[in-house]
Coordinates of C-alpha atoms and ligand atoms in Angstrom, one line a residue:
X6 CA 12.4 -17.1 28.9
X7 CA 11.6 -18.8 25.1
X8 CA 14.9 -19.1 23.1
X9 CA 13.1 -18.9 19.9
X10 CA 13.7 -17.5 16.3
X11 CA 16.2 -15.1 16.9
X12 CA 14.6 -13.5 19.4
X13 CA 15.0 -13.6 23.1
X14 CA 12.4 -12.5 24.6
X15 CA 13.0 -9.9 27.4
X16 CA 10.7 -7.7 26.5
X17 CA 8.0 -7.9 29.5
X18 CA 4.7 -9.0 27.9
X19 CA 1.8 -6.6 28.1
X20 CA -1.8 -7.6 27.7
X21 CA -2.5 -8.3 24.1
X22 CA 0.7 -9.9 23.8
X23 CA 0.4 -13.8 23.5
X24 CA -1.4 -15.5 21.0
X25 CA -2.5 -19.0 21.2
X26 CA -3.6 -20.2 17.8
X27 CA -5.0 -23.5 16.5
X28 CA -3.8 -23.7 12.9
X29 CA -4.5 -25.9 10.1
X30 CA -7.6 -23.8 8.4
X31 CA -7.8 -21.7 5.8
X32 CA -8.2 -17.4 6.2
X33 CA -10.9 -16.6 4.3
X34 CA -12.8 -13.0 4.1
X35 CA -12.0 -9.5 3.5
X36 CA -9.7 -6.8 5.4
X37 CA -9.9 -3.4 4.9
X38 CA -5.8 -1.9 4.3
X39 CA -5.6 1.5 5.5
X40 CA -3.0 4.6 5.0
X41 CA 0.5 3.4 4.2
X42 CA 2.5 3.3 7.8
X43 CA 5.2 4.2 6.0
X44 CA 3.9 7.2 4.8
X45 CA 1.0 8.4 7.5
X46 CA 4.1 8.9 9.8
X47 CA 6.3 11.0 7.4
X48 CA 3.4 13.1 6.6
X49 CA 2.3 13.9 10.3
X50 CA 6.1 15.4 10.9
X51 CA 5.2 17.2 7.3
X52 CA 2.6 19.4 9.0
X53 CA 5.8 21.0 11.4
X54 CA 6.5 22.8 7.7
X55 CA 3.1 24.6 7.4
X56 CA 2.0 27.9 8.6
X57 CA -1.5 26.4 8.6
X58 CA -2.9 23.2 9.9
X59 CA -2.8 20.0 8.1
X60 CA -5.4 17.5 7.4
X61 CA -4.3 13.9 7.1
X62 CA -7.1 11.4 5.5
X63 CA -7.1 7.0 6.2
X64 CA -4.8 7.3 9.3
X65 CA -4.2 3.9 10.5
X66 CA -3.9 3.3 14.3
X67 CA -1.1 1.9 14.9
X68 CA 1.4 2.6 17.5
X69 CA 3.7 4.3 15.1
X70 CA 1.3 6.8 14.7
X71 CA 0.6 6.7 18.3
X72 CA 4.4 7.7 18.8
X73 CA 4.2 10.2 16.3
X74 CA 1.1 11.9 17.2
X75 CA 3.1 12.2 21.1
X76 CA 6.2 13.5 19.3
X77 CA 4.4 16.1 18.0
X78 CA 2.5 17.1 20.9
X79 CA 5.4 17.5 23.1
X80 CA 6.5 19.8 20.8
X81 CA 3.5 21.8 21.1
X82 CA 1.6 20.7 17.6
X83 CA -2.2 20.5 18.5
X84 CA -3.6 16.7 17.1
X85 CA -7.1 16.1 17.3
X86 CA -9.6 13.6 15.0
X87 CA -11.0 15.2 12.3
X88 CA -15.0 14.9 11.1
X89 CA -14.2 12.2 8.9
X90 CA -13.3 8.5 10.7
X91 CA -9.6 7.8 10.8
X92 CA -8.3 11.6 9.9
X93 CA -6.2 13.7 12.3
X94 CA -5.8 17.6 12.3
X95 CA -2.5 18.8 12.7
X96 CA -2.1 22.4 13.7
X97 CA 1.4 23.5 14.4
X98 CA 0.6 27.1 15.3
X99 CA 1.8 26.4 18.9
X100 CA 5.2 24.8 18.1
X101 CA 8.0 24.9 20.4
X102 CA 10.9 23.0 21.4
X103 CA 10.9 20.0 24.1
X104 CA 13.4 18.8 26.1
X105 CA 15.4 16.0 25.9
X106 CA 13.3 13.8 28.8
X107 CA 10.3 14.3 27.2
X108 CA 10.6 13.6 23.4
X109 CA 13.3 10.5 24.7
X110 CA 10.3 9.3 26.5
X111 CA 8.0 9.4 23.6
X112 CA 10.4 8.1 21.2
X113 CA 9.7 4.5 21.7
X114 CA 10.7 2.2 19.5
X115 CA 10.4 4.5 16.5
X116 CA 12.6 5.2 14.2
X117 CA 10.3 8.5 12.7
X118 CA 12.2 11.1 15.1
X119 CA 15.2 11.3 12.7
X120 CA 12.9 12.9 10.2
X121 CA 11.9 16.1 12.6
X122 CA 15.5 17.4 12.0
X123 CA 15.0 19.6 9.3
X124 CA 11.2 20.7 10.2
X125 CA 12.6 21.7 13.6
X126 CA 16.0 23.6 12.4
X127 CA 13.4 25.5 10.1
X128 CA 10.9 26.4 13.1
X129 CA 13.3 27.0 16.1
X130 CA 17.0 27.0 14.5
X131 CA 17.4 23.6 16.5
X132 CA 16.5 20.2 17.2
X133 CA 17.3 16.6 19.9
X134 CA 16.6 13.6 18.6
X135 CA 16.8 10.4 20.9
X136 CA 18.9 7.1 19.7
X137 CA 16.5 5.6 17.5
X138 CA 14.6 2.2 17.9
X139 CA 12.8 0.2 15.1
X140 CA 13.4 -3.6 13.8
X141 CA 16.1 -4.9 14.8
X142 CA 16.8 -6.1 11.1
X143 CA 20.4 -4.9 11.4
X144 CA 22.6 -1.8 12.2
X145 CA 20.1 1.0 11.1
X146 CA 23.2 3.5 10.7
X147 CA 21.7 7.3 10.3
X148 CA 25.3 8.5 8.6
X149 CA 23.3 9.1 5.0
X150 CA 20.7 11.7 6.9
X151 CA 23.3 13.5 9.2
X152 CA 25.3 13.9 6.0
X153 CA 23.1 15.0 4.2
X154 CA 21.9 17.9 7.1
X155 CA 25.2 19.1 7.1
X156 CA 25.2 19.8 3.6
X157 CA 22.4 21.7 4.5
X158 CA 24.2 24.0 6.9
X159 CA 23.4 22.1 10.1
X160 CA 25.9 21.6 13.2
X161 CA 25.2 17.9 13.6
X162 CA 26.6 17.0 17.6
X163 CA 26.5 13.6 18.2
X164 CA 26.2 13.0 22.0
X165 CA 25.9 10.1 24.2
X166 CA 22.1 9.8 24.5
X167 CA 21.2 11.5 21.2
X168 CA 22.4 14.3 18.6
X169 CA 21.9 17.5 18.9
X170 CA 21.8 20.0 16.1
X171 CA 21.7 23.5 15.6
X172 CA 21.5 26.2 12.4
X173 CA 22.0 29.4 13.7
X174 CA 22.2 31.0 9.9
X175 CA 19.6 29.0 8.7
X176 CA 19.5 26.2 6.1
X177 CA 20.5 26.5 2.5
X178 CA 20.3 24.3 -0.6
X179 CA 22.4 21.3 -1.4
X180 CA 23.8 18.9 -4.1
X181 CA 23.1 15.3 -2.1
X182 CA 23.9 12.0 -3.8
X183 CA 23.3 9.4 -1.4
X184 CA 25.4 5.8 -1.3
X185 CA 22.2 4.0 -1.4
X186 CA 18.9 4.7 -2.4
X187 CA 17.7 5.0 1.6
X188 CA 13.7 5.5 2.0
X189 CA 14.8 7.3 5.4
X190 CA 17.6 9.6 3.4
X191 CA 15.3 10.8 0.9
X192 CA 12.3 11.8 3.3
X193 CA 15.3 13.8 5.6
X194 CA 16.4 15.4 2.2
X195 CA 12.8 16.3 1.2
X196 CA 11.5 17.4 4.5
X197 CA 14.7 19.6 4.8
X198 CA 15.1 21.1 1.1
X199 CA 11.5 22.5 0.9
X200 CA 11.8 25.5 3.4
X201 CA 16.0 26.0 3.0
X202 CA 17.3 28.8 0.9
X203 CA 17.8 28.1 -3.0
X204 CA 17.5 24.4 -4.9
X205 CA 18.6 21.3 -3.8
X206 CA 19.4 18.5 -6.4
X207 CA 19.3 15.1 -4.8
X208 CA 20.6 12.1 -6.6
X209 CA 20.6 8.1 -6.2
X210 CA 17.6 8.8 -4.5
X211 CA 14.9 6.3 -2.9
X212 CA 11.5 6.4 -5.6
X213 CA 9.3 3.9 -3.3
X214 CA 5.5 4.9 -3.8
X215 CA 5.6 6.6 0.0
X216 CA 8.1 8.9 -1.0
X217 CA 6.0 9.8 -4.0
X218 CA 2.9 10.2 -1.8
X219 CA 5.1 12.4 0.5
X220 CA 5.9 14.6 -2.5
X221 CA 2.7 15.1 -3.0
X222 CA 2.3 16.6 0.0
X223 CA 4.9 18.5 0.3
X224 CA 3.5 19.9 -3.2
X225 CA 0.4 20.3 -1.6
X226 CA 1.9 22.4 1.1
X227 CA 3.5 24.9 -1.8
X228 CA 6.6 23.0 -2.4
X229 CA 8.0 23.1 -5.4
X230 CA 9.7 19.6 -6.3
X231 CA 10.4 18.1 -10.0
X232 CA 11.2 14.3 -10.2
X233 CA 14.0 13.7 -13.4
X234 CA 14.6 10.1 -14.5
X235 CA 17.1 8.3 -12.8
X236 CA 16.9 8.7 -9.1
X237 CA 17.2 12.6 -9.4
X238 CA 15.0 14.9 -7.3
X239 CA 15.4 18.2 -7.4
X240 CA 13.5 20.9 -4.7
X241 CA 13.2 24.8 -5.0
X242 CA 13.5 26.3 -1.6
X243 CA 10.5 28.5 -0.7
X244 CA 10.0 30.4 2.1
X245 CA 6.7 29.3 3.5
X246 CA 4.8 26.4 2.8
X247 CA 0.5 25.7 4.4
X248 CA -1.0 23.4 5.6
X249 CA -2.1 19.8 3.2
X250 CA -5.0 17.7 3.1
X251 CA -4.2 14.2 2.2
X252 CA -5.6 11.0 1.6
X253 CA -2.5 8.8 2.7
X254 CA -2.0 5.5 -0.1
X255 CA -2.9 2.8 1.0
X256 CA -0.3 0.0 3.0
X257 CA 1.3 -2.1 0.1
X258 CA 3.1 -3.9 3.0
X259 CA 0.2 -5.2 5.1
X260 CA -1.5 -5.7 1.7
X261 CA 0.8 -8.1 1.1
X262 CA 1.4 -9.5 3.9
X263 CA -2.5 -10.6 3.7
X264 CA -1.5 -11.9 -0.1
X265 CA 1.1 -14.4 1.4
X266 CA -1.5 -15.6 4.3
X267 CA -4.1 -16.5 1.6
X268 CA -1.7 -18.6 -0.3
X269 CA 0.1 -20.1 2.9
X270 CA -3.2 -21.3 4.4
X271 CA -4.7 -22.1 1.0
X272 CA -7.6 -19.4 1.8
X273 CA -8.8 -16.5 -0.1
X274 CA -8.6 -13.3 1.0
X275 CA -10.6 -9.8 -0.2
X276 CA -7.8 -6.4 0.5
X277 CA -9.9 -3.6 0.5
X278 CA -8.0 -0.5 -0.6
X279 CA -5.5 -2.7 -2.3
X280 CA -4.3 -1.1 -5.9
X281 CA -2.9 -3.0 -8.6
X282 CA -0.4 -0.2 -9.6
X283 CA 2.0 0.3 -6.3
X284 CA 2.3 -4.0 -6.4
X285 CA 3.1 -4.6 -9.5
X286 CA 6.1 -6.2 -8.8
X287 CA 4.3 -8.2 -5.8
X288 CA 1.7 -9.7 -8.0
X289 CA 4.3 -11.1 -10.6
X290 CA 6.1 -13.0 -7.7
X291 CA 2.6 -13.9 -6.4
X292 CA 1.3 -15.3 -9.4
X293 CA 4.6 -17.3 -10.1
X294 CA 4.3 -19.3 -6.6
X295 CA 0.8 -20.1 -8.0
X296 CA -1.3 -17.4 -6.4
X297 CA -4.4 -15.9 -8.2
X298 CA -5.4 -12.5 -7.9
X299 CA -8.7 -10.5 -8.9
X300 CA -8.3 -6.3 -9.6
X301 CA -11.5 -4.3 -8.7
X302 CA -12.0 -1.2 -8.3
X303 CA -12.4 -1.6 -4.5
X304 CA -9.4 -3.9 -4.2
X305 CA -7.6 -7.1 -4.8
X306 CA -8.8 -10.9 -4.1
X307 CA -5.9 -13.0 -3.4
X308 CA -6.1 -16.9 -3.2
X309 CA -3.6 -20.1 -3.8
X310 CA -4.7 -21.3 -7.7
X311 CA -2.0 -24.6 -7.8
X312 CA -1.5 -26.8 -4.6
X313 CA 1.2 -27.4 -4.2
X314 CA 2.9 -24.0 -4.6
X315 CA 5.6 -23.5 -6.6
X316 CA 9.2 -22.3 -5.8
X317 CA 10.7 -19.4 -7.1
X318 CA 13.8 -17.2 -6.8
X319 CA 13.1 -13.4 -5.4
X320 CA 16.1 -11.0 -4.6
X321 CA 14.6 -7.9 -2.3
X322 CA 15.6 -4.4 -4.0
X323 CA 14.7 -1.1 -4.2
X324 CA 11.2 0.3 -6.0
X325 CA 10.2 -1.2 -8.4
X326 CA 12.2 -4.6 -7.0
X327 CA 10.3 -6.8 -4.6
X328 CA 10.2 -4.7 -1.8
X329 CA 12.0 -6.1 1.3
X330 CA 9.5 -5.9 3.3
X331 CA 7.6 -8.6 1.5
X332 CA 10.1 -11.5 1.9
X333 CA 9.0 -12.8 5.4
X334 CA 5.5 -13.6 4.9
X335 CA 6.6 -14.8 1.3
X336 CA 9.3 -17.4 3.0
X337 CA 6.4 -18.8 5.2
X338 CA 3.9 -19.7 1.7
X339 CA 7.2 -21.0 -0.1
X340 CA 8.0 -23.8 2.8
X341 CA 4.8 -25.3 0.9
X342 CA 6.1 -24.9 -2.5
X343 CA 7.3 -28.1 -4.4
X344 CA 10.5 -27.4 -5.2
X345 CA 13.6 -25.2 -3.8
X346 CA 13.6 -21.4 -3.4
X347 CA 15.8 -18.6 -3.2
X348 CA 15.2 -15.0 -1.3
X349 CA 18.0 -13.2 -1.8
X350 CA 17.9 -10.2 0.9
X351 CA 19.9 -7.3 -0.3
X352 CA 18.2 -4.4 1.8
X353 CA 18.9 -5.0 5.5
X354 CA 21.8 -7.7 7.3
X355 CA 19.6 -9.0 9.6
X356 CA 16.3 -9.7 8.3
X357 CA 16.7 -13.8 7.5
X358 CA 16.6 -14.5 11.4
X359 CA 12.9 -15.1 12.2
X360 CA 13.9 -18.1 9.5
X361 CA 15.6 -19.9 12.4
X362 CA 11.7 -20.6 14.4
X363 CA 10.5 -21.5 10.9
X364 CA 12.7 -24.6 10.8
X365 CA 11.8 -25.6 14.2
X366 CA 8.3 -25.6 13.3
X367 CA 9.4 -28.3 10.6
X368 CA 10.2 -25.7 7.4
X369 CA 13.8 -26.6 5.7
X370 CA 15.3 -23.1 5.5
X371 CA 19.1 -22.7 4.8
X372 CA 20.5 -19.2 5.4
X373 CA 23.7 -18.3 3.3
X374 CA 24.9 -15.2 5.4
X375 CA 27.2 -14.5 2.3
X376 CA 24.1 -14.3 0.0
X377 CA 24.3 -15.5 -3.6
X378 CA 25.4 -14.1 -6.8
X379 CA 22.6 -11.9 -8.6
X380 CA 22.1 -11.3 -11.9
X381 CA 20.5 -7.5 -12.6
X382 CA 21.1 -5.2 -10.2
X383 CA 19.7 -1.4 -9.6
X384 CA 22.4 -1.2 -6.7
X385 CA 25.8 -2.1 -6.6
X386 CA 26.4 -5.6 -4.7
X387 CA 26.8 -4.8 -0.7
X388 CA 28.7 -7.2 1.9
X389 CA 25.5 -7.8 4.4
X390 CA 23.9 -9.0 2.0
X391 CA 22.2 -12.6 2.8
X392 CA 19.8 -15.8 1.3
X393 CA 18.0 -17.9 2.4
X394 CA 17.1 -21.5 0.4
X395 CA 13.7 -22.9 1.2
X396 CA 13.4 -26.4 0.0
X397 CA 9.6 -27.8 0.2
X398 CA 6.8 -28.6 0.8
X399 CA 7.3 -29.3 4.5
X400 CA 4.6 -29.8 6.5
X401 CA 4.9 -27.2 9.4
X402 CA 3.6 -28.1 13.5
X403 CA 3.0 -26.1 15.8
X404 CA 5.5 -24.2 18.3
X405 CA 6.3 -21.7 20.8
X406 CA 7.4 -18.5 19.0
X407 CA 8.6 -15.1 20.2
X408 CA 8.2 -12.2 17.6
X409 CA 11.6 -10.8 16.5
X410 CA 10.3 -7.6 14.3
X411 CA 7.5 -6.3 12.9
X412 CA 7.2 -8.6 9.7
X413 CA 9.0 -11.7 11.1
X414 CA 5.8 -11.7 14.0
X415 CA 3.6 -11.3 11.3
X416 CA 5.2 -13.8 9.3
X417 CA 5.0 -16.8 12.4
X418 CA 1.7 -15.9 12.9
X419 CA 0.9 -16.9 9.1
X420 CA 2.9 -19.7 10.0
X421 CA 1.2 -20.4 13.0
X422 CA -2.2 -20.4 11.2
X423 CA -0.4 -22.8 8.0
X424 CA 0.3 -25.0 10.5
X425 CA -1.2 -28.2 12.3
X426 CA -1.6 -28.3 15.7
X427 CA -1.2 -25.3 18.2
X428 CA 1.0 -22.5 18.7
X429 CA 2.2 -20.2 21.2
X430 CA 3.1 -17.0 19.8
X431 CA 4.5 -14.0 22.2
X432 CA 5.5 -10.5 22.0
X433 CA 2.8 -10.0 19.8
X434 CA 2.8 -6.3 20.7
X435 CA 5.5 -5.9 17.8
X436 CA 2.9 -6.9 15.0
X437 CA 0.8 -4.7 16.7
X438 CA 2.6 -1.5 15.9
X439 CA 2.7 -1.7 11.8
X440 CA -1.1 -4.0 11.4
X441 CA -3.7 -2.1 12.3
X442 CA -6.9 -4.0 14.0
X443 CA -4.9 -7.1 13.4
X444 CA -6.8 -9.2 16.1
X445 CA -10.4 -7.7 14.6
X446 CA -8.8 -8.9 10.9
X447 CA -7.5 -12.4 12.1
X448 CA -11.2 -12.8 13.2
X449 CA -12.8 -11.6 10.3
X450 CA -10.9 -14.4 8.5
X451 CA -11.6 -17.2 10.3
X452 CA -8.8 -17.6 12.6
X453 CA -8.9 -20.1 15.7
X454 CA -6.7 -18.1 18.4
X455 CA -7.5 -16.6 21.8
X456 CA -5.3 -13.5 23.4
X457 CA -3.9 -15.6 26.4
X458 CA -1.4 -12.9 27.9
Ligands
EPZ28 C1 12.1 2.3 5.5 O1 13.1 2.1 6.5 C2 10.9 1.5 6.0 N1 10.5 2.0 7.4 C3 11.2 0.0 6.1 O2 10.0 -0.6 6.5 C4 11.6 -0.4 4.7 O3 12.0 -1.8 4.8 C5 12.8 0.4 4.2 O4 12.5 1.8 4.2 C6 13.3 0.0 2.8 O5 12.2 0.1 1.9 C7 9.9 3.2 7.5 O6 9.6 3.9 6.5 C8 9.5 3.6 8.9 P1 16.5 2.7 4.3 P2 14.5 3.0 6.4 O7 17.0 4.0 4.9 O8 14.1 4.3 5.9 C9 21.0 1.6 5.0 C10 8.7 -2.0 7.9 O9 8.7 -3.2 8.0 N2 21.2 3.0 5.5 O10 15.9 2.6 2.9 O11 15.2 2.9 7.7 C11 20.2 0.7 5.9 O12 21.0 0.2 6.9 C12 10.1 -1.2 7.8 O13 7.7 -1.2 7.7 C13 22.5 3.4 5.9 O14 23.5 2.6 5.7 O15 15.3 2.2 5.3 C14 19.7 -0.4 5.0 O16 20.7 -1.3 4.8 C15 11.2 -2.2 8.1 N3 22.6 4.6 6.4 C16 19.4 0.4 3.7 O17 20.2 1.6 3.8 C17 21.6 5.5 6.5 O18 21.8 6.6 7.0 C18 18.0 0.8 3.5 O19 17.6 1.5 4.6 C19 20.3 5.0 6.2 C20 20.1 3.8 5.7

């Protein structure tokens, strides 16, 4: 067993699971990003709404979706591919409920089945959902969504393997402010309000560009939802809602996440699908480390313009902040930035962790777990939050690695490729979940790895 990172690996490995890569070149080449994970998912439990079935367009495959796609089955939705590559058709004429074996063991490490509550309350007047998985990046507490479903008239019944909830009268309309603009909270709020009786005013709510795409879906569907300024939301009940068809956005994350591999390897990579609009925010931070970018029509080209890089300060926030999910691949390009840098993590309590392999590898990263004052906030200052002070350029070596979470792996594997010498990098499975064709992409760029376990 690898004491790495912050990981310990007891996960048992399953083919496709450890890397061995020879670092030191550059990733050069294009990718082609996909639907959004983040969003694909939230719209597949979407089709539960409809009376009609629902066509979802760019689909990536991914074992999210995967785990989605088998949620949905066991509760009796027909999922097939659609004529066009990389679409699915949801019909949920056949819906029904499933029992707690099955849908706990199709769960897997998701954290989607917390979003079939209100679909399934709507559809059968009840609903199990399983104790939820995802990145360990801290707690994960689901207090804001169970809340928020008994607002809506739920019996929430928390029990030892799961909750179980019931609405024999139905669900009505709410006024919801969440504590925190939570991605998760919104979607639960949305994919609830649209079919209960009357209006629903959310406020403090989460404004990411998923959640946008996911109104659109709902509108598509017959749902009638107006967006006011400031966080508010507000949804019109109505008692049936049809099938969509949707072309999901594309993955801002993984776009990204490509962004920081081009500038940590000093390569130049070409995002298909990428738009300029939904990483705004991104590019500023990218540019300011001394990254170039080109904006075509088709997508982005991202390559390092200064060598070295240079530091900067980033706190993670909610849309339109630098998206938390951005910060671990960043860290990895600023260990070769001349200077000392600050990533302020105000999201989730654990996500510095994966830091910890980083410096073993020969990067100097200090993690403050009391964080650092901020200056502007959109959300009042919370306890977990963290930093973590880079100080560069350090050249990195190679190293054993175990993947912690889903953007940590990726992250190591970006180091893994920055660095000279080789590298053993396990539990790749984890990467594998949110990156779609991510062995076929490291190819295409040029990386020297084989698939060794
Ligand atoms: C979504 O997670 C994304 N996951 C995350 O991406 C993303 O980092 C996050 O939103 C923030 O943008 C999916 O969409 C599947 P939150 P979610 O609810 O919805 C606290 C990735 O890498 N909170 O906005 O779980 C929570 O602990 C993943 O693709 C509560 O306290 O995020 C956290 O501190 C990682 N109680 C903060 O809110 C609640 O009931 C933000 O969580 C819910 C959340």
């Amino acid at each position: 067993m690898t004491l790495v990172g912050n990981a310990q690996s007891t996960t048992p490995a399953v083919s496709g699971d450890v890397l061995e890569i020879r670092g030191g070149r550059p990733l050069t080449g294009q990718v082609d990003v996909k639907g959004a994970k983040n969003l694909a998912t939230k719209a597949m439990v979407a089709s539960l709404l409809g009376e009609t079935p629902s066509t979802l367009r760019d689909v990536p495959e991914i074992r999210d979706v995967e785990v989605v796609r088998s949620l949905l089955e066991v509760h009796g939705v027909a999922v097939s591919e659609g004529e066009e590559p990389g679409s699915l058709i949801l019909d949920p004429a056949g819906a029904k409920s499933a029992g707690f074996e099955e849908i706990d063991a199709h769960a897997g490490s998701s954290r989607i089945p917390i979003l079939f509550c209100g679909p399934l309350l709507h559809l059968l007047g009840q609903a199990f959902i399983p104790d939820l998985g995802g990145c360990r990046i801290g707690d994960r507490p689901i207090d804001f969504h169970l809340e928020a479903l008994r607002k809506f008239g739920a019996i929430v019944d928390k029990q030892p393997n799961g909750i179980r909830l019931s609405a024999p009268e139905g669900l009505h309309g709410a006024n919801i402010e969440l504590p925190y603009p939570s991605v998760g909270a919104t979607e639960q709020v949305l994919l609830t309000a649209v079919r209960a009786k009357g209006v629903t005013e959310l406020r403090n709510a989460a404004i990411e560009p998923e959640i946008m795409d996911l109104i659109g879906v709902l509108q598509k569907m017959g749902a009638i939802i107006s967006y006011e300024p400031n966080r508010v939301i507000f949804i019109e009940g109505v008692d049936e809602l049809h099938g969509y068809d949707h072309r999901s956005l594309f993955d801002r994350n993984e776009a990204a996440s490509w962004a920081c591999a081009a500038l940590a390897t000093d390569g130049e990579i070409f995002v298909k699908g990428a738009r300029q609009y939904e990483m705004l925010t991104f590019l500023n931070v990218f540019r300011k480390v001394g990254g170039s970018f080109d904006i075509t029509d088709d997508g982005i080209y991202f390559r390092r313009a200064a060598t070295p890089l240079k530091p900067v300060t980033v706190e993670t926030d909610v849309h339109p902040g630098f998206m938390t999910d951005w910060q671990q691949p960043l860290i990895v390009a600023l260990t070769q930035a001349e200077g000392t840098s600050v990533v302020h993590e105000t999201v989730y309590e654990n996500r510095l962790g994966f830091t910890h392999a980083l410096n073993q590898m020969g990067a100097d990263i200090v993690v403050h777990p009391e964080g650092l004052e901020g200056e502007y906030r959109r959300v009042p200052r919370r306890e977990l939050e963290q930093a973590a002070v880079i100080t560069g350029p350090t050249p990195l070596t190679g190293a054993e690695i175990v993947v912690p979470d889903l953007r940590g792996g990726y992250a190591y594997v970006i180091a893994a490729l920055a660095a000279e010498g080789t590298s053993r990098v396990s539990n790749v499975g984890i990467i594998r979940r949110g990156y779609e064709k991510f062995f076929d992409k490291l190819e295409a760029l040029g990386a020297d790895f084989d698939v060794v376990g």
